[in-house]
XYZ file of C-alpha atoms in Angstrom:
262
model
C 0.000 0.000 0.000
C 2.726 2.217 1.099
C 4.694 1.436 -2.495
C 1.238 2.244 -4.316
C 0.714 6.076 -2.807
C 4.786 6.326 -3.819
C 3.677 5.562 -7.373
C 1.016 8.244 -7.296
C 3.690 10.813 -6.076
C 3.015 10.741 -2.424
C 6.350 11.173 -0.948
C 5.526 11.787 3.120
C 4.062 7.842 3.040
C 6.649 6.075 6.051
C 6.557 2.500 6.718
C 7.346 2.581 10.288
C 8.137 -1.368 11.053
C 10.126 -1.138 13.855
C 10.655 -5.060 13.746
C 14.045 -6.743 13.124
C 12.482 -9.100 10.959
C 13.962 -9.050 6.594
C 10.305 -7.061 6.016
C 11.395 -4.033 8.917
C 14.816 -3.770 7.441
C 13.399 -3.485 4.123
C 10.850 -1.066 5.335
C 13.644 1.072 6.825
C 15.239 1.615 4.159
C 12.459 2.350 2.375
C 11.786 4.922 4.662
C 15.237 6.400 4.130
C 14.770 6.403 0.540
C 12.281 7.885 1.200
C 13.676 10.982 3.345
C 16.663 11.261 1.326
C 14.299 11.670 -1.783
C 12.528 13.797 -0.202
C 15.419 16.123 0.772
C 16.701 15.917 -3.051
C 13.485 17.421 -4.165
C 13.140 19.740 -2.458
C 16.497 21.489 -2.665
C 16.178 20.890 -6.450
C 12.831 22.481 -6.769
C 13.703 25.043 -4.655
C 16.851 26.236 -6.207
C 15.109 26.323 -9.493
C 12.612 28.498 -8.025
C 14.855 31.091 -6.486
C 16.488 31.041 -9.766
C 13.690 32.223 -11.981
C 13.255 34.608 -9.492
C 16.692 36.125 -9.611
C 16.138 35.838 -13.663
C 12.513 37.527 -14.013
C 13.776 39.778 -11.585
C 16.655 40.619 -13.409
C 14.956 40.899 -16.897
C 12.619 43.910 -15.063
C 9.569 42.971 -17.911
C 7.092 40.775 -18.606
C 7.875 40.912 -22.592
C 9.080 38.365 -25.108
C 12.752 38.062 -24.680
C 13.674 37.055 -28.105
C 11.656 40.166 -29.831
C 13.824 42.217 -27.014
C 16.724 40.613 -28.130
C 16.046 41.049 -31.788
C 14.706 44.500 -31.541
C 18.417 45.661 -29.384
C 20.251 44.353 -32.520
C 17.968 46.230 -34.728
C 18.975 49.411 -32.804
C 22.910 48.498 -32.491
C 22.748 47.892 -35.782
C 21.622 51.319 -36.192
C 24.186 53.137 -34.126
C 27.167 51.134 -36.024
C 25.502 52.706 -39.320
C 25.321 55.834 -37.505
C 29.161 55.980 -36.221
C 27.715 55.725 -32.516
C 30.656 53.523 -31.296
C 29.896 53.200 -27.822
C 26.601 52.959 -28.116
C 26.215 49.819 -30.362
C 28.986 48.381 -27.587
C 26.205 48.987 -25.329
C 23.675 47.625 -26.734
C 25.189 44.584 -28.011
C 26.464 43.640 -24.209
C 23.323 44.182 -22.878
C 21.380 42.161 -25.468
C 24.049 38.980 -25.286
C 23.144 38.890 -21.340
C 19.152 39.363 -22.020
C 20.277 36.203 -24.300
C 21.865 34.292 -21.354
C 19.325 35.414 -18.869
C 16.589 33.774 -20.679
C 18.613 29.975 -21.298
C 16.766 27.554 -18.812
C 20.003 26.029 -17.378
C 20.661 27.080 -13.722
C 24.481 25.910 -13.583
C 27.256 27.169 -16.198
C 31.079 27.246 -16.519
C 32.907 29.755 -14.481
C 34.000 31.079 -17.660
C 30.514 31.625 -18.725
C 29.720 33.098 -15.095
C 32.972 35.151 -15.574
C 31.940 36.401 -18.642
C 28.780 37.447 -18.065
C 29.925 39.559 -15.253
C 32.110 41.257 -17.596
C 29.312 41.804 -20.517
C 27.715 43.736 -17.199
C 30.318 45.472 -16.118
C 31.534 46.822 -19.768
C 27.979 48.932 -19.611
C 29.197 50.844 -16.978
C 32.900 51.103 -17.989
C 31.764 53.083 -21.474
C 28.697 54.826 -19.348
C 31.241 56.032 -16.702
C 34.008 56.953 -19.824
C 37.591 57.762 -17.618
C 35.670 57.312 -13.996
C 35.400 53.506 -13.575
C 37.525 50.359 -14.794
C 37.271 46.429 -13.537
C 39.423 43.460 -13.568
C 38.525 40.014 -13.732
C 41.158 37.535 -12.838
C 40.929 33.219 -12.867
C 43.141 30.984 -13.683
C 42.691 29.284 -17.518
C 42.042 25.659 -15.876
C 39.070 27.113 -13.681
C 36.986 28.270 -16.288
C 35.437 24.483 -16.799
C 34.040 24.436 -13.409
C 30.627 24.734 -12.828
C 29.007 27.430 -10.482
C 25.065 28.835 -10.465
C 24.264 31.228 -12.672
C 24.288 34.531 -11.982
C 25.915 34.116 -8.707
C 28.168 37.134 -9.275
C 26.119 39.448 -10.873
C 23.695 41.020 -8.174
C 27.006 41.281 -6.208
C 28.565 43.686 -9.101
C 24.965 45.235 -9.444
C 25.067 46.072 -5.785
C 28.204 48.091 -5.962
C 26.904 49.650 -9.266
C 23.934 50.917 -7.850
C 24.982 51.780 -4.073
C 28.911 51.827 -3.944
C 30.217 53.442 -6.575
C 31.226 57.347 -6.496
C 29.468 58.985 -9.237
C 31.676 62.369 -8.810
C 35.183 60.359 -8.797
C 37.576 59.169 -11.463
C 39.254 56.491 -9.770
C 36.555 54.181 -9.226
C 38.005 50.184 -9.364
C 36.043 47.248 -8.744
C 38.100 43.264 -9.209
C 36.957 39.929 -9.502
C 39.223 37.167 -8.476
C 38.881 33.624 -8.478
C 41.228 30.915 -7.553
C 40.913 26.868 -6.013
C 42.276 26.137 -2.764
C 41.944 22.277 -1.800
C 39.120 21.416 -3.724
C 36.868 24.728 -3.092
C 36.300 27.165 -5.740
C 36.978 30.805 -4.090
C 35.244 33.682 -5.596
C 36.402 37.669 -4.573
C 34.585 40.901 -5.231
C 36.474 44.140 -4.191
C 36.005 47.195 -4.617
C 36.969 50.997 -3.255
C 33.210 52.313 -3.331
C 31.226 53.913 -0.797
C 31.163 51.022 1.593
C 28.382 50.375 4.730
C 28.157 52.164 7.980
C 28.574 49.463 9.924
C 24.787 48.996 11.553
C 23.959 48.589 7.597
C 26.409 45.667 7.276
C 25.222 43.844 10.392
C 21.839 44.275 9.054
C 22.526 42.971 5.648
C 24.706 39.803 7.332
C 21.129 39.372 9.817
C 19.463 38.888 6.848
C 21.026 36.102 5.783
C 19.500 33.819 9.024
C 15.707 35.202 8.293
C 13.004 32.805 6.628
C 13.123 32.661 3.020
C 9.863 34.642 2.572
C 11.110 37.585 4.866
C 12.556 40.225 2.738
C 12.003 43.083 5.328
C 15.756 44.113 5.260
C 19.653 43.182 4.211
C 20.259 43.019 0.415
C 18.019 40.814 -1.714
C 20.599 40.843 -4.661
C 23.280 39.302 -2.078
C 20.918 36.860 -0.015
C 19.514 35.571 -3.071
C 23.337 34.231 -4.121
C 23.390 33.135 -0.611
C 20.377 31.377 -0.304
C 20.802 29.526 -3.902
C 24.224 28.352 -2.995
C 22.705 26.853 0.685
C 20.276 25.124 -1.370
C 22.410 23.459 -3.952
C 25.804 23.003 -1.614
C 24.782 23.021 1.903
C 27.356 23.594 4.362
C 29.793 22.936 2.010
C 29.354 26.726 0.793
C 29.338 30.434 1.962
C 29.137 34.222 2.066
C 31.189 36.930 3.750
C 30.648 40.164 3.408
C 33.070 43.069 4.509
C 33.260 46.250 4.223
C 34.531 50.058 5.886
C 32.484 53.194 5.244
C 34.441 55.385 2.315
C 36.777 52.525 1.632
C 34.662 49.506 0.262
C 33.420 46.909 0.142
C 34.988 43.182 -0.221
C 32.152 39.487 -1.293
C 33.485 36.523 -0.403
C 31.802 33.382 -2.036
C 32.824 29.906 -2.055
C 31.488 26.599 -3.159
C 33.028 23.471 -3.637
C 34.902 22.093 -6.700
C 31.997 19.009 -8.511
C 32.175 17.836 -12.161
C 27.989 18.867 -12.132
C 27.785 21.951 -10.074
C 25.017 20.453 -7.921
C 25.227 17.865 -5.372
């Protein structure tokens, strides 16, 4: 009976033979199939969830993302005929992540991660002209490992929108990755405005509330948090540090699998 509600898609069915009989260890561990099935579901389902969040929310619109896609190159297209250099640079990075936003995988290469990040960051670099410039550093042999997507990108939005110094020219943010025994270690840094520090221990509080509390903290940065507790577990983290007028420095890391998921 218990097997037939399984095959229906009932997954809280338990057994519950405590006898030490063949029939109660077999009903153990069916029961721990059970659980462990249980567990894998859920963290599945509710990565995937948190990631179309991140993406919809990301993508600001309810519109068709391939007309928006098609319609960008339209207007690039336009600006190249027109001479408008920087703006067809523009519009072709932003148009290339609409593109990757919109893919239904939620794990990719670092490179891809990497690369994205950069795509992101070049909007700014030609917006901002002389007053901002980035660096993104990895070693060649990391860029086959596989991360979430669009881990790093709220982080670099964050700065973008709240750290960097409109009125200055010597605005720097860098974006450093490197493995240390078997963990993939991720840094954002960069000299912005930075958090007064009752800000920061708000933001790191945030990080402990229920999933569907979004009172306070950054939802950009707990949403990379949350998605990486989901997929690694324990095996994963975020620190965030950072001294008002200085910056800012994100700490993520994950560890090293062949699938990005475990």
């Amino acid at each position: 009976r218990s097997m037939r509600k399984v095959e229906t898609g009932d997954t809280s069915v338990r057994i519950q033979d405590t006898k030490e009989d063949e029939l109660g260890q077999i009903s153990r561990s069916f029961d721990q199939m059970l659980e462990e099935l249980t567990r894998h579901i859920d963290r599945v389902y509710k990565a995937e969830i948190k990631q179309k969040h991140t993406e919809l929310t990301a993508m600001q619109a309810r519109i068709n993302p391939h007309f928006l896609y098609n319609t960008l190159e339209v207007i690039r297209m336009r600006a190249i005929s027109q001479g408008v250099t920087d703006v067809s640079e523009m519009i072709y990075s932003l148009a290339v992540l609409f593109k990757s936003f919109v893919q239904q995988q939620t794990v990719v290469t670092l490179q891809e991660e990497m690369e994205n990040c950069r795509r992101y960051l070049e909007l700014f670099r030609i917006r901002y002209k002389d007053k901002f410039s980035y660096t993104i550093a990895y070693e060649p042999e990391l860029g086959s490992r596989k991360m979430i997507k669009m881990s790093l990108q709220p982080i670099v939005e964050n700065y973008i929108v709240h750290g960097i110094r409109a009125d200055d020219t010597d605005n720097v943010l860098a974006v450093r990755a490197e493995e240390r025994e078997g963990i993939i270690h991720i840094e954002i840094t960069d000299n912005g405005t930075g958090f007064a520090p009752d800000k920061l221990e708000r933001i790191r509080s945030s990080f402990l509330l229920p999933e569907d509390d979004e009172t306070s903290g950054s939802l950009g940065l707990r949403s990379v948090y949350e998605r990486l507790k989901l997929v690694y577990a324990d095996e994963c983290g975020v620190e965030l540090a950072s001294t008002p007028g200085k910056g800012t420095t994100v700490k993520i890391w994950f560890p090293n699998t062949s699938e990005g998921e475990s």
